[in-house]
Amino acid sequence: MANRHEAADESRRLDRRNLLATIGAAGTAGFAGCGGQGATEPSGSADSDDGGPFPLSVRLETGGTDERIRMVEVIAESLQQTGYFETEVETYEWNAYLDRVINPAYQDDGYLPAIGLSGTFNPHSFCNPIHNSANVGACCNLTGIADPELDELLDSARYGIEVAEDSRLRAETYDEIWRTLAEERYTSFVHFGVETAVSNADVHGFAMWPFPEGVFSYGLFSPQDEQVAWIDGERPAGDTDLSDLTTGGTLTAAVSTNPDSFDPPHSSDTTSTIVQNLLFEALVANDAEGNVYPWLAERYELRDVRDVDRTVYEEYMRSAGTTAEGAVDVDEQVIVRHPEDDPAAGDEVRVLLPEDAREAAADGTYGMWFRYELREGVEFHDGNELTAEDVVASYEYYENSATAPQTFDSVLAAVAVDEYVVDVYAQVPDAEAERELPGVSVLSADQIAEVEKGSIDPREGVTPVGTGPYEFGEFVDEEYLEVSKFDGYWVETRGVDAAFEWFDGPDSFPDGPVIDAIEVEVVPDDATRTGALRSGEIDLTYDVSSATLEDFDDDDGYLVHAVEAGGYDYLQYPLNVEPWDDPRLREAVNHLIPRRRIVDNVLNGWAEPAWTPIPRIARGAGTTDYGALEDAVRPLNEYDVERAEALLDEMAAEYDESS
Amino acid sequence: MSLRRFVVRRALSVVPVLFGVSVITFGLFHLTPGDPVSQLVALNPDVSAAEEARLRERWGLSGPVWRQYLAWLSNVLVGDFGRELRTGRAVSGILWRRLPETIVLGVFGWAFAIAIAIPAGIYAAVNKGRLGDVAARVLALSGVSIPNFWLGLLLILVLSLYLGLFPVLPPSRLPLYHPETLRYLLLPGVTIGTAAAASVTRVMRTSMAEELNEEYVTAARARGLPERTVVFKHVLRNSLVSVVTLAATLTAGIVAGSVVVESVFNWPGLGSEFVRAIDRREVNVVMAITLVTAVAVVLANLLADVLYAVLDPRIRYD
Amino acid sequence: MTAVLEVEDLTVRFYTEEGVVTAVDGLSYRIEAGETFGVVGESGAGKSVAALSVLGLIDSPGRIEGGEVRFEGEDLLSMDESELRSVRGDEVGTVFQDARAALNPVYTVGEQIAETIEHHLGYPPSAARDRAIRLLDRVGIADAETRYSDYPHEFSGGMCQRAAIAMALSCDPELIVADEPTTALDVTVEARILDLLAELADEFDVAVQLVTHDLGVIAGTCDRAMVMYAGEAVETAPIEELYYDPKHPYTAGLMSAIPRVGDDDDRLPTIPGTMPDPIDPPPGCRFHPRCPFAEEACTRTDPALVDPETGEAATLDDDRAAACLEYTEGLSGGLDYSVEVAGGTGEHVEKTIDERDEGGPDE
């Protein structure tokens, strides 16, 4: 026993780096952790006076960016102009604001909070955090929305055997959610953010990925969206199409921070992921709407779904000690902790460790079972062939890494079946598993075996080896990275049509990225980065302020690439305070939000009005037919003063009758 | 006392100063509440007590402060500044890579400052009260008053963006000694050297004008020496004495200015590293750069003292 | 005897913010070869300006407005700067009041002497060095070879002045302009330096223009002297005549201001009043406000420099001249003063000797 502990200590000591790397992650994830113990303001501003509910006093509150504050001011002004409302706008410093609104007592104050959140491909991220009663006093159900039917509907859209097996059913469930939300009008979505990049006119065909992590890799070659970019200095980009495609050249791009690491699981910063995405690939790929396409896996299938929750692993669990700080004291990755055990409360907890998880999966204890069949003949940059062993080693390499928490919240185990087949198991039935389970960069098992964990990095003397379209060339810390096209890139060697059954793009679509080399400059200063773009020293960058975007957009020599992304701003109604319990009032206010005007004037056009609650990126899984959804929902979100006044008149008349 | 003895004595007197610098540097970062380990533990409850103790041991954060200091100092003396918390990379590696960049920029900034300021100061003093003097004084006043980040941005805007004469990005692929590097050095070097150039011009002008009124100047002219010899041999060397005194102070200014200028020009030196490290709370990096900077300033003062003695023989005998 | 230097009608004005100062007003004098010529007067009389004008060393805001300065017959004032430079230091040496201040503190004394030699005589450095060492030795600096490499601050005041004399002599000049060369020095040192100067002037056969405010200094050293007051010469005379028979009341007044051994009076007699405002000098004779013999005519008429015997305008060749109306129009009361010679000879005017002696290593 003593020996085992010592060995454990040793491995932990070596892992210090992983542990520390999570500081950054914890720092960036700070928002989620904001538990609300903020001060409670006296209520009363929304009380109706003796003359009936109108004019109604409305206090809108917000914090954060100037743009959001201006948005709220525009809404307040719009309400004020009807004569039905007496509005005031209160603004707070961002962190103070979070403390204020993420507080279960805030719902009783009767104020209208406006805040921004960021969603993902998962449609759940656009409804659950702000409407599920479980998120009252957390992020970000601010006004105490507690609708048991809606809660059930939200859960049923993601978890459970039915939606996990049936994506159509899942999409239908979301459609029902969107319609319910439109009717109940607990929340008004105002607009969705856009991700932007700016390039000069030498860069043709470029398009932006909705998340900055894919800014280079997606634009260069993504057959799932028939996306390819090329360099051509002869004629300006903008009017060219695939028939004008030229090959070769070097793309010089700039990133805003130094990549922390080239080791995929051991880095959590955006820039690291950006550069890793040039070198590494995963089992599947997403298109810009989040649809999943087989990639390194030639095909995959959901073999089985079992109606289980995490207590099912109880018999495979072992007991582990806890630390004084309330953590589990084991060295291996904890795959599942028994839901009934709390390491902060007890001395011992039951945990499922990796070897136990594999045992459970082998016994048929799992939530979902996916089978991935790898392509044969996929070559790593070092010339070795990709096999199931590499995939399994990659999953194991994610254990105890910076990204382990988000990997092992769903992955149970990855097991090699034969040389080209891997089974991946999910802990519970989850409709999002198809996207989440294979979200692991596939590394070389040989490399993993050779290096110390976390040191796949040129600064540690290790050249990263992946299967991606570009191979590592040169990296000077804090200065630049050079990658060049990988000659043995598997998509290219077999041809895009042959490689992907699902590909139905034009014949002229190339078999791989056409730009020979990518140079990535590290330029932290925003002004310098845009300056370098103007002086022609770089071809492409992102992370450009909206004012500067305007300048580039007006300039024929540059192209601004924008795509609707996951960020959204919304306004919530204090429906637990009269008269906001009346859906007609909420509907009327919603009609008074000038979404188009806000996007055009406040955000200079660099956003999309939220005609529906789902942006483009979540439409793949989040709706059966977006057009139909928009037809149904958009009229309710249009700026319509007449309709709003009719609703308000109706309420006022009712009040007169009752008094 | 010979010059050599003077230099040795001055150099020895720097030792206690450096000791003080190390104490202050260490103290500033270690007496503030919350060492890196407690910050880590606060953010990550999965750290066990035993591990916390191990980390403290490993990072030299256990035991009384004086012992921590000695441990740190003994590491620093052999060039070990600890590791970057976030990536675990050796801080000394970062220093060695960044230091030459900053030295090249600083030296270039100085060279620019001297090349402009000494002739301008001489010209202004010799033509005191005339148009050239007034122009030099106005320019010098502007140079002292303009914030360097503003100047840097202005230079980029006008010379790099509008006129396209200079690159915006630093020469990441060129070795530092490559002649082409000069083109890249010019704007940041000018930016970093402008304030120093302006200060030196002003001091040079004042001290030159004062020296020109000295009797030895009249005496030298009375000996029939050409005006060139009088100004450049006799007056210049005396005027430089006050410039050298100023130079030590300005070196600290150049070192401090490098933080801003390197950030503006994306110059990969210690200054931009410093900003980055503060941003990321990399205590070891911040401490190492603080120490190196302090040592550089102390050494600049030492150098100034020595130069002072070389220029003015009276100093050595004081 | 030929004149080394002839100054004629020299006028120097300073254009200051307060007004125009006529520092030297129509000054004329001559210096014979090998002769020691004293220029004496209170401070502000314009004697130093006159001396510097000879070398063309008047800086802005000063300006030489007129006159000629003929050195060996050539007008220095019409020479250009480079011709003038070839005279300075070579033909005309200069000794300043504060020899230490006149030496550049950051170069060794020897270097500065050698520099002059190299420049004017075209000596190679080692020869210039040898000559400089010989000169240092000659002016009485012990261990000259070592002292060559000393900095000025390592020299005592007397040694500095000796070095300055060596420097002035370094190129075998015809004339040395010595501007208050001993004023800054201790009296014992002063005496030695004056003796040295006299000795070397003899030996090198060089003329000396010795500017001083101290009649005592003039007495022991000079052949002839000129007394200046408010920018003008008031009297010129061979030295003995000046002492025994001063023709100008100002000269007489200066005489009585010399402290003498055995003088019973503790208080030094001085000429009452001060020098007139240089910007706005009084009309008529500039000395009249202080002159005990001044009469109404003195306030109106500016007296010309004349031969006191004949009353005719003095020329450069006249050895004896004075500027007082007594010698032209005649004053109704005359000049009622007499000269008493204490202690007999009159060759040397005794002076009080201060007991302080810094005792520099060379002295």
Coordinates of C-alpha atoms in Angstrom, one line a residue, chain A residues 9 12-13 16-17 19-24 26 257-258 260-261 269 323 325-329 457 459-460 477-482 519-525 527-528 531-532 534-535 537-538, chain B residues 40-41 43-49 51-52 54-55 58-59 83-89 94 97-98 101 153 156 160-161 166-173 184 263-266 268 273 276 280:
Chain A
D9 CA 2.9 10.6 -5.6
R12 CA 1.4 13.3 -9.6
R13 CA 4.5 15.3 -9.2
R16 CA 2.2 19.3 -11.9
R17 CA 2.1 20.9 -15.3
L19 CA -2.6 20.7 -12.8
L20 CA -1.3 24.1 -13.3
A21 CA -2.5 24.4 -16.8
T22 CA -6.0 24.3 -15.3
I23 CA -5.5 27.7 -13.7
G24 CA -6.0 29.2 -17.1
A26 CA -10.5 28.0 -14.3
T257 CA -1.6 35.4 -28.3
N258 CA 1.2 32.9 -28.1
D260 CA 0.6 27.8 -24.8
S261 CA 1.1 24.3 -26.1
D269 CA -6.3 28.5 -24.8
T323 CA -8.5 15.6 0.9
E325 CA -10.0 20.7 0.6
G326 CA -12.8 18.4 -0.5
A327 CA -11.2 16.7 -3.5
V328 CA -10.9 13.0 -4.4
D329 CA -7.5 11.7 -3.5
D457 CA 5.5 20.8 -28.0
R459 CA 9.6 24.0 -27.0
E460 CA 10.1 20.7 -25.3
D477 CA 8.1 31.0 -29.1
E478 CA 6.1 34.2 -29.0
E479 CA 7.1 35.0 -32.6
Y480 CA 5.9 32.7 -35.3
L481 CA 4.9 29.2 -36.5
E482 CA 5.4 27.8 -39.9
E519 CA 2.9 31.3 -41.5
V520 CA 1.3 32.3 -38.2
E521 CA 2.7 35.4 -36.6
V522 CA 2.1 36.1 -32.9
V523 CA 1.1 39.7 -32.6
P524 CA -0.6 40.5 -29.3
D525 CA -1.2 44.2 -29.9
A527 CA -3.2 48.0 -33.5
T528 CA 0.0 46.3 -34.7
G531 CA -1.3 47.6 -39.0
A532 CA 0.5 44.5 -40.3
R534 CA -2.6 47.1 -43.9
S535 CA 1.1 47.1 -44.6
E537 CA 3.0 41.9 -43.9
I538 CA 0.1 39.5 -43.1
Chain B
L40 CA -3.5 27.3 -7.2
V41 CA -5.2 25.6 -4.4
L43 CA -8.7 27.6 -8.0
N44 CA -8.3 23.9 -8.0
P45 CA -9.7 22.0 -5.0
D46 CA -8.4 18.7 -6.3
V47 CA -4.9 19.5 -5.0
S48 CA -4.2 17.3 -2.0
A49 CA -2.6 18.7 1.1
E51 CA 0.7 17.7 -3.0
E52 CA 0.5 21.3 -1.8
R54 CA 5.3 19.0 -2.2
L55 CA 4.7 21.9 -4.5
R58 CA 9.7 22.2 -4.9
W59 CA 9.1 25.8 -5.5
R83 CA 9.7 27.8 -14.0
E84 CA 6.8 29.4 -15.7
L85 CA 3.7 28.2 -13.8
R86 CA 1.4 27.8 -16.8
T87 CA 3.7 25.9 -19.1
G88 CA 6.4 24.6 -16.7
R89 CA 9.1 26.0 -19.0
I94 CA 12.8 32.9 -21.7
R97 CA 15.9 34.5 -25.6
R98 CA 14.3 37.9 -24.8
E101 CA 16.3 41.6 -28.3
L153 CA 1.7 54.5 -33.0
I156 CA 3.6 53.2 -37.5
S160 CA 4.6 52.1 -42.1
L161 CA 0.9 52.3 -43.1
F166 CA 8.9 50.3 -42.7
P167 CA 7.5 47.0 -41.7
V168 CA 5.0 46.8 -38.9
L169 CA 6.0 43.4 -37.5
P170 CA 9.4 42.7 -35.9
P171 CA 12.0 40.7 -37.8
S172 CA 11.1 37.3 -36.5
R173 CA 13.0 35.3 -39.0
Y184 CA 13.0 46.8 -38.4
S263 CA 4.3 46.1 -26.8
V264 CA 3.4 48.7 -29.4
F265 CA 5.9 47.3 -31.9
N266 CA 5.4 43.7 -31.0
P268 CA 9.9 40.2 -28.7
E273 CA 7.3 39.5 -22.0
R276 CA 2.4 39.2 -20.9
R280 CA -0.9 35.9 -16.7

